CSV table of C-alpha atoms in Angstrom, one decimal:
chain,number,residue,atom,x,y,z
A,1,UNK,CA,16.1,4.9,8.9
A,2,UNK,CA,19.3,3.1,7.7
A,3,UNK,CA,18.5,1.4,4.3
A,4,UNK,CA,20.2,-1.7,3.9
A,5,UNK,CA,21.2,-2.4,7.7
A,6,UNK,CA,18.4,-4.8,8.7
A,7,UNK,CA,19.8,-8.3,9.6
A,8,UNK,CA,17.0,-10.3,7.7
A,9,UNK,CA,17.6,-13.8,10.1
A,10,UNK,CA,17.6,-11.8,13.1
A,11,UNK,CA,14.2,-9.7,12.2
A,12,UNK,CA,12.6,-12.7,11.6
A,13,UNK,CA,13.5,-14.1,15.0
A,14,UNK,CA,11.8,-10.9,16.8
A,15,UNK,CA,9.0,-10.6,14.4
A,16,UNK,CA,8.2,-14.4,15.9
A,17,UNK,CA,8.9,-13.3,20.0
A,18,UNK,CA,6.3,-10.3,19.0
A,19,UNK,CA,4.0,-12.6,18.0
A,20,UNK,CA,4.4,-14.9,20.7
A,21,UNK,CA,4.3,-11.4,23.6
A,22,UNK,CA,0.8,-10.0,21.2
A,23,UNK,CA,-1.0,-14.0,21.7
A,24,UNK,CA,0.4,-14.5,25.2
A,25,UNK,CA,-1.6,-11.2,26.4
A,26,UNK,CA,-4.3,-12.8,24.7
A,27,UNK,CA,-4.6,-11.0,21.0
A,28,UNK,CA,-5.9,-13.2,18.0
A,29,UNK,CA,-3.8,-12.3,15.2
A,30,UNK,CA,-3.4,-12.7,11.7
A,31,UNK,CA,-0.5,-12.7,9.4
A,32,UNK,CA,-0.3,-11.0,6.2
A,33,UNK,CA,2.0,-11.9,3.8
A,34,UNK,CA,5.1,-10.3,3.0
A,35,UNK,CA,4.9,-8.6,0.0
A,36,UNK,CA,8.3,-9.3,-2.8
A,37,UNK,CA,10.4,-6.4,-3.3
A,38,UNK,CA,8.1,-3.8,-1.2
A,39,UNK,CA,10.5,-4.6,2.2
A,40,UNK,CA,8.1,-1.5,4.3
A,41,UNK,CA,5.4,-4.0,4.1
A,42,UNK,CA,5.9,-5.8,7.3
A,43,UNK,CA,4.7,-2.5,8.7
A,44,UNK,CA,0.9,-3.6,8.5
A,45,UNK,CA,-0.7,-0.8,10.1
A,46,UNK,CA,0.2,1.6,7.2
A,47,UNK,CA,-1.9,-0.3,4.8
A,48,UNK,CA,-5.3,0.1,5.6
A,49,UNK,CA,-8.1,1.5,8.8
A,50,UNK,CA,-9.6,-2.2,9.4
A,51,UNK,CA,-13.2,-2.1,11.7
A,52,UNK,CA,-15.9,-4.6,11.9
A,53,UNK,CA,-19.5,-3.8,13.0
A,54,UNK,CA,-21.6,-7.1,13.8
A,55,UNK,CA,-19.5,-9.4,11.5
A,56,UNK,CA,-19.0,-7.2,8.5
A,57,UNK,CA,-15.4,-6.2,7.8
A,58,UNK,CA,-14.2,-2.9,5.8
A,59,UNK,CA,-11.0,-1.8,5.5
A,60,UNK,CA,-10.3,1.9,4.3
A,61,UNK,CA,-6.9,1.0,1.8
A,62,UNK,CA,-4.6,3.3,2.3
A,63,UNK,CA,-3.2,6.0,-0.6
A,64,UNK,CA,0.5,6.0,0.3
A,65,UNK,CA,2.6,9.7,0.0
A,66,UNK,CA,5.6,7.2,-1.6
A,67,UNK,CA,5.6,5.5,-4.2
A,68,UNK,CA,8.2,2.7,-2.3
A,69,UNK,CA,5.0,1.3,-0.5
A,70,UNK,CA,2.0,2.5,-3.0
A,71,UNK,CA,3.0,-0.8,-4.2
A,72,UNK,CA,1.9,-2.9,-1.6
A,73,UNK,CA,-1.7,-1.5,-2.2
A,74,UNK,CA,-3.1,-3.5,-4.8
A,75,UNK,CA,-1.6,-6.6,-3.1
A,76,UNK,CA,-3.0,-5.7,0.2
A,77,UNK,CA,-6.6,-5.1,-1.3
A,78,UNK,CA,-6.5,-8.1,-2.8
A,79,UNK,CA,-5.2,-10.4,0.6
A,80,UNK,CA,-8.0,-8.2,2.4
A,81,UNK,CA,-11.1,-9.1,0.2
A,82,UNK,CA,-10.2,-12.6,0.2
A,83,UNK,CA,-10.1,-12.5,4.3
A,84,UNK,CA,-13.5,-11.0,3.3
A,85,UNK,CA,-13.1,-7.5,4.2
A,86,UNK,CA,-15.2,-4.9,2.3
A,87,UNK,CA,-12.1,-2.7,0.4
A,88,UNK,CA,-13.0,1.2,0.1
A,89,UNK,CA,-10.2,3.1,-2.0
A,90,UNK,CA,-10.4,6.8,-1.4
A,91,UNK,CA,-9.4,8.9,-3.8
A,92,UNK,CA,-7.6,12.4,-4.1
A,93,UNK,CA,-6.1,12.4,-0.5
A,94,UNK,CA,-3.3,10.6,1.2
A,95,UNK,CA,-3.9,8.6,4.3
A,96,UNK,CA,-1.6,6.2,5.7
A,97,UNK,CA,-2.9,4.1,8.9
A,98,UNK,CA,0.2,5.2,11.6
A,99,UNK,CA,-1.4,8.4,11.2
A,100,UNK,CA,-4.5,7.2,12.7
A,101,UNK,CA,-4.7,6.8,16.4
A,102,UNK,CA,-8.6,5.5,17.3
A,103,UNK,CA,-10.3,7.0,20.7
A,104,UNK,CA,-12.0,4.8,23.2
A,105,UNK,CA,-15.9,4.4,23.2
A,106,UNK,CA,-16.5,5.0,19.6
A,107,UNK,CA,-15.4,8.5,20.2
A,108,UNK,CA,-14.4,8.6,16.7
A,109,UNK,CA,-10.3,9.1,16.0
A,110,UNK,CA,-7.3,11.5,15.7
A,111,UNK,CA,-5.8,11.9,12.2
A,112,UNK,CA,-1.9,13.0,12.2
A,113,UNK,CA,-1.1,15.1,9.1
A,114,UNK,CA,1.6,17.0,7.2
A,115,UNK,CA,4.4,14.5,6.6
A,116,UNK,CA,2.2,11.7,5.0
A,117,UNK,CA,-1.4,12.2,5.5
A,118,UNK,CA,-3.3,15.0,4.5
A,119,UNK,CA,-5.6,17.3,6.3
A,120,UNK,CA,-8.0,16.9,3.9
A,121,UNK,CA,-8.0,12.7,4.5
A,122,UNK,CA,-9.4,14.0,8.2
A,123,UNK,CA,-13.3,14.3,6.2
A,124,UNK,CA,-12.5,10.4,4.4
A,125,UNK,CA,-12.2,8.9,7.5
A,126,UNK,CA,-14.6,11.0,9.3
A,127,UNK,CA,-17.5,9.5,6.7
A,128,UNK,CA,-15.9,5.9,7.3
A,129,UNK,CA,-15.9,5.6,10.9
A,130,UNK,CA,-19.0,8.1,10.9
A,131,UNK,CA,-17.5,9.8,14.3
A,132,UNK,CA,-15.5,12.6,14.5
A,133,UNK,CA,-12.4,12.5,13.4
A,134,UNK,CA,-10.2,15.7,14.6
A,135,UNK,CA,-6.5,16.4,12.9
A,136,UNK,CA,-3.5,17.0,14.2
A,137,UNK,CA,-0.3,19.0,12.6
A,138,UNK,CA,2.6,17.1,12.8
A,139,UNK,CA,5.9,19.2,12.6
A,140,UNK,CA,8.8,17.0,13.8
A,141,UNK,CA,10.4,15.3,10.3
A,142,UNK,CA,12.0,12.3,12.7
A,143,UNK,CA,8.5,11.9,14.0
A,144,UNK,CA,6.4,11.3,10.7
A,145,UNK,CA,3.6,9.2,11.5
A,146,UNK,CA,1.4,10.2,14.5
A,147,UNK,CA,2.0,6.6,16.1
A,148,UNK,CA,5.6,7.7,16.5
A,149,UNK,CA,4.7,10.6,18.9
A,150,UNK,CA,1.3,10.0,20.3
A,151,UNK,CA,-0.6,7.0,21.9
A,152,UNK,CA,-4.0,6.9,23.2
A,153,UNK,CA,-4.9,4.3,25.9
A,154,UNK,CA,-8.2,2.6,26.6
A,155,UNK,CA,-9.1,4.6,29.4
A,156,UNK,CA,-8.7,8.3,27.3
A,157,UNK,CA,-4.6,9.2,28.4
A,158,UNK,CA,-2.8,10.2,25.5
A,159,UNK,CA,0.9,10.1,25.9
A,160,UNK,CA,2.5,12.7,23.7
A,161,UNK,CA,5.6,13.8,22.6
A,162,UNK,CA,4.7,18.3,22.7
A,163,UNK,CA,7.7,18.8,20.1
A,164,UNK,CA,5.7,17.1,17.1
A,165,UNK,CA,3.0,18.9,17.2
A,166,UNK,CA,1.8,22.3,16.4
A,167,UNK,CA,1.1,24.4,19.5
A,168,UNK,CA,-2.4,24.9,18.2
A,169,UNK,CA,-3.0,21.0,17.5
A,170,UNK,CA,-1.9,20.1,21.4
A,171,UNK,CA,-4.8,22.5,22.8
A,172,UNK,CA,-7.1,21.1,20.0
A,173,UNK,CA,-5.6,17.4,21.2
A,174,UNK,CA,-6.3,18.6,24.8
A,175,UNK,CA,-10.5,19.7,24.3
A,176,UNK,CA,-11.0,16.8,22.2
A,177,UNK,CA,-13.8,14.6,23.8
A,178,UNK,CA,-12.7,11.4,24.3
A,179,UNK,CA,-9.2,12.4,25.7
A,180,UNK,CA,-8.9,12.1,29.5
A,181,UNK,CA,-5.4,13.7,30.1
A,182,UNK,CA,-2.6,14.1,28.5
A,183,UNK,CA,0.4,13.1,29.5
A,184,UNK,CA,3.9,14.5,28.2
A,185,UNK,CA,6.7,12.0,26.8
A,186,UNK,CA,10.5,13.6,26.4
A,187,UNK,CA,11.3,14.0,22.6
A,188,UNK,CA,14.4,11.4,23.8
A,189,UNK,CA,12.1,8.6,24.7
A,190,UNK,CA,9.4,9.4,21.3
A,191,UNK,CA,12.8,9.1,18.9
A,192,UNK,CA,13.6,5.8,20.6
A,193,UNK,CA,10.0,4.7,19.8
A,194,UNK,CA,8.5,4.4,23.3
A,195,UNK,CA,5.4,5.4,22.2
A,196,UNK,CA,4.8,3.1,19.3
A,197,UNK,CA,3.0,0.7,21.8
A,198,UNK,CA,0.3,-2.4,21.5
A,199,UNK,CA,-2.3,-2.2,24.0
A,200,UNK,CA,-3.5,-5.7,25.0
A,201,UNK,CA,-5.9,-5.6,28.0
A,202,UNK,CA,-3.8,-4.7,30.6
A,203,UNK,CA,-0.8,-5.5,28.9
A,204,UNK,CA,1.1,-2.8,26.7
A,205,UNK,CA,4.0,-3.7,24.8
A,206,UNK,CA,7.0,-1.4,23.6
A,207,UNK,CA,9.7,-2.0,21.2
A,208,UNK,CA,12.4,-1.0,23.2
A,209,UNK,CA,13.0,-0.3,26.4
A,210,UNK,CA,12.6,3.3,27.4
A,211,UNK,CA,12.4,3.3,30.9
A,212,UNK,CA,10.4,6.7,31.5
A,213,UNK,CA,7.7,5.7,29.8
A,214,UNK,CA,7.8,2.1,31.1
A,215,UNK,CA,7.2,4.1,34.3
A,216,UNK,CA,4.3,6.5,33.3
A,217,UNK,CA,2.9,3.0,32.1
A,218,UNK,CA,3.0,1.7,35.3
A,219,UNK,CA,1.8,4.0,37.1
A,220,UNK,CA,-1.3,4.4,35.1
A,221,UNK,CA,-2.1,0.9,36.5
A,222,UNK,CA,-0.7,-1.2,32.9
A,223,UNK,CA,2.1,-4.1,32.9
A,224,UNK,CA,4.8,-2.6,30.2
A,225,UNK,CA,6.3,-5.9,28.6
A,226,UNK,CA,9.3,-4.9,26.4
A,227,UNK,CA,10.4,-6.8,23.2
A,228,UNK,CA,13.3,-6.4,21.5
A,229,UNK,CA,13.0,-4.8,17.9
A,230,UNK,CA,16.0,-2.7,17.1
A,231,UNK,CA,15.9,-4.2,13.4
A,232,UNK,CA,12.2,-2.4,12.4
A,233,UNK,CA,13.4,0.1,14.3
A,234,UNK,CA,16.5,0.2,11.7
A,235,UNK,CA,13.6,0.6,9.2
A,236,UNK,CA,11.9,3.4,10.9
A,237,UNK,CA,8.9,1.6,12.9
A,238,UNK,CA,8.5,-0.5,15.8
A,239,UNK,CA,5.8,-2.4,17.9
A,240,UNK,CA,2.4,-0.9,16.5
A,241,UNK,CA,3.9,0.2,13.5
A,242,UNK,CA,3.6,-3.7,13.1
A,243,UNK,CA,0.3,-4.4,13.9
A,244,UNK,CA,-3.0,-3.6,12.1
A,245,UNK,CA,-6.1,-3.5,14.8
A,246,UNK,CA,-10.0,-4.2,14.0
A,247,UNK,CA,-11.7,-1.6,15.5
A,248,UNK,CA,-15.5,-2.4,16.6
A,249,UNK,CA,-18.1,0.3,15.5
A,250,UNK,CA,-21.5,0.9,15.7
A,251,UNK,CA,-23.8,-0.5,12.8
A,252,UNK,CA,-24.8,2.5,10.9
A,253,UNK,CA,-21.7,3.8,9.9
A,254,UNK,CA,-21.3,1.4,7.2
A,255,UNK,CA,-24.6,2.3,5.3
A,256,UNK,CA,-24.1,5.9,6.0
A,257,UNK,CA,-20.6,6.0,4.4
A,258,UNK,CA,-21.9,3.7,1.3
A,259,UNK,CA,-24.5,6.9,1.0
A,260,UNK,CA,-22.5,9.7,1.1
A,261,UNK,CA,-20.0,7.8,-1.6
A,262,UNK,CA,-22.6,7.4,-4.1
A,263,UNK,CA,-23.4,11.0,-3.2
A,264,UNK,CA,-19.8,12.2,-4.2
A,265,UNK,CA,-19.7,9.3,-7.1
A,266,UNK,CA,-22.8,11.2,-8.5
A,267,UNK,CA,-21.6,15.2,-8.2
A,268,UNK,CA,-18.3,13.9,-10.1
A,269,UNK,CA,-20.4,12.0,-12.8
């Protein structure tokens, strides 16, 4: 990160031609607002785990490490309950939402931790997304968020970057059900964000481009599209770093998680 080096004019202009790449390959999106004086909240994902289950929305807020972007929370929460999500605040761990990497086929998720999330946020989101959630040790301090060394496609291939993890977390990563195979990315090509990606369909979208990784994209049957973003990456984040998903999952998590709150609520009463 290089505070202060962001052109403001010309991240505006690549914010737009993201925008324009995500609805060409056929995403709806949203826009929140940018939030005065809290300049990390263009990075969306961080703020919250958004899923819907037969048109009910919850978003899991997220409790921030730092207090540069705990305040974006309470504007987020609001924005979020007037697009009518369902805002659950959980307390006593930190979990931001680049830590969070969702598995295909309701398989539940992978929860990055050490740098920003905590282990302990692994049985949180476990009860939201009532799934299994397994954690990962992150150990790289240029590769904080789990988005920044690890991406998991539709299909179950997880493109990793080895060095940021713990070599007891990449054979958990590797028996976790849900992952196909796992394919490894050079440190080089994680630290120029190539695996911050969008997955649209058949369409994945980088940041940069990082041509190694273009390749392994291509030959896993996707269409790479690059777009330029050198001024988020100036901030420390690039092309999913930017964008918040709505994950889909199955109806009964919603009650279930309600339960086991009142549950907890109850014991600390």
């Amino acid at each position: 990160m290089k505070v202060g080096a962001v052109a403001w004019r010309r991240a505006c202009g690549q914010h737009r031609a993201f925008l324009r790449v995500l609805r060409e390959a056929g995403a709806s999106c949203f826009e929140l607002p940018f939030v005065h004086g809290a300049y990390d909240s263009v990075f969306a994902k961080d703020n919250a785990v958004l899923v819907s289950q037969d048109g009910e929305l919850r978003a899991l807020l997220a409790t921030m490490r730092h207090g540069q972007r705990r305040g974006e929370q309470r504007a987020r929460a609001r924005w979020l309950a007037a697009r009518g999500f369902d805002v659950i605040e959980p307390s006593c761990v930190h979990i931001e939402g680049g830590d969070v990497a969702m598995l295909p086929a309701g398989r539940g998720a992978l929860l990055g931790y050490g740098q920003r999330s905590t282990q302990r946020a692994a049985g949180v989101l476990e009860a939201f997304l009532d799934a299994p959630v397994t954690p990962l040790e992150l150990c790289d301090p240029y590769l904080y968020h789990l988005d920044t060394a690890l991406t998991v496609l539709s299909d179950g291939t997880a493109l990793v970057c080895p060095e940021a993890f713990t070599p007891e977390s990449l054979r958990t990563l590797a028996r976790t059900e849900g992952i196909g195979q796992v394919v490894p990315i050079a440190r080089d090509d994680a630290l120029a964000f190539g695996l911050n990606l969008v997955e649209v369909g058949n369409t994945v979208i980088v940041g940069a481009r990082v041509p190694r990784v273009e390749a392994v994209l291509r030959g896993l049957g996707r269409r790479p599209v690059s777009v330029r973003l050198d001024q988020f990456h100036l901030a420390g984040g690039s092309a999913a770093c930017l964008v918040a998903r709505v994950h889909s999952l199955p109806p009964v998590a919603a009650q279930r998680f309600r339960e086991e709150q009142e549950q907890v609520e109850s014991l600390s009463a």
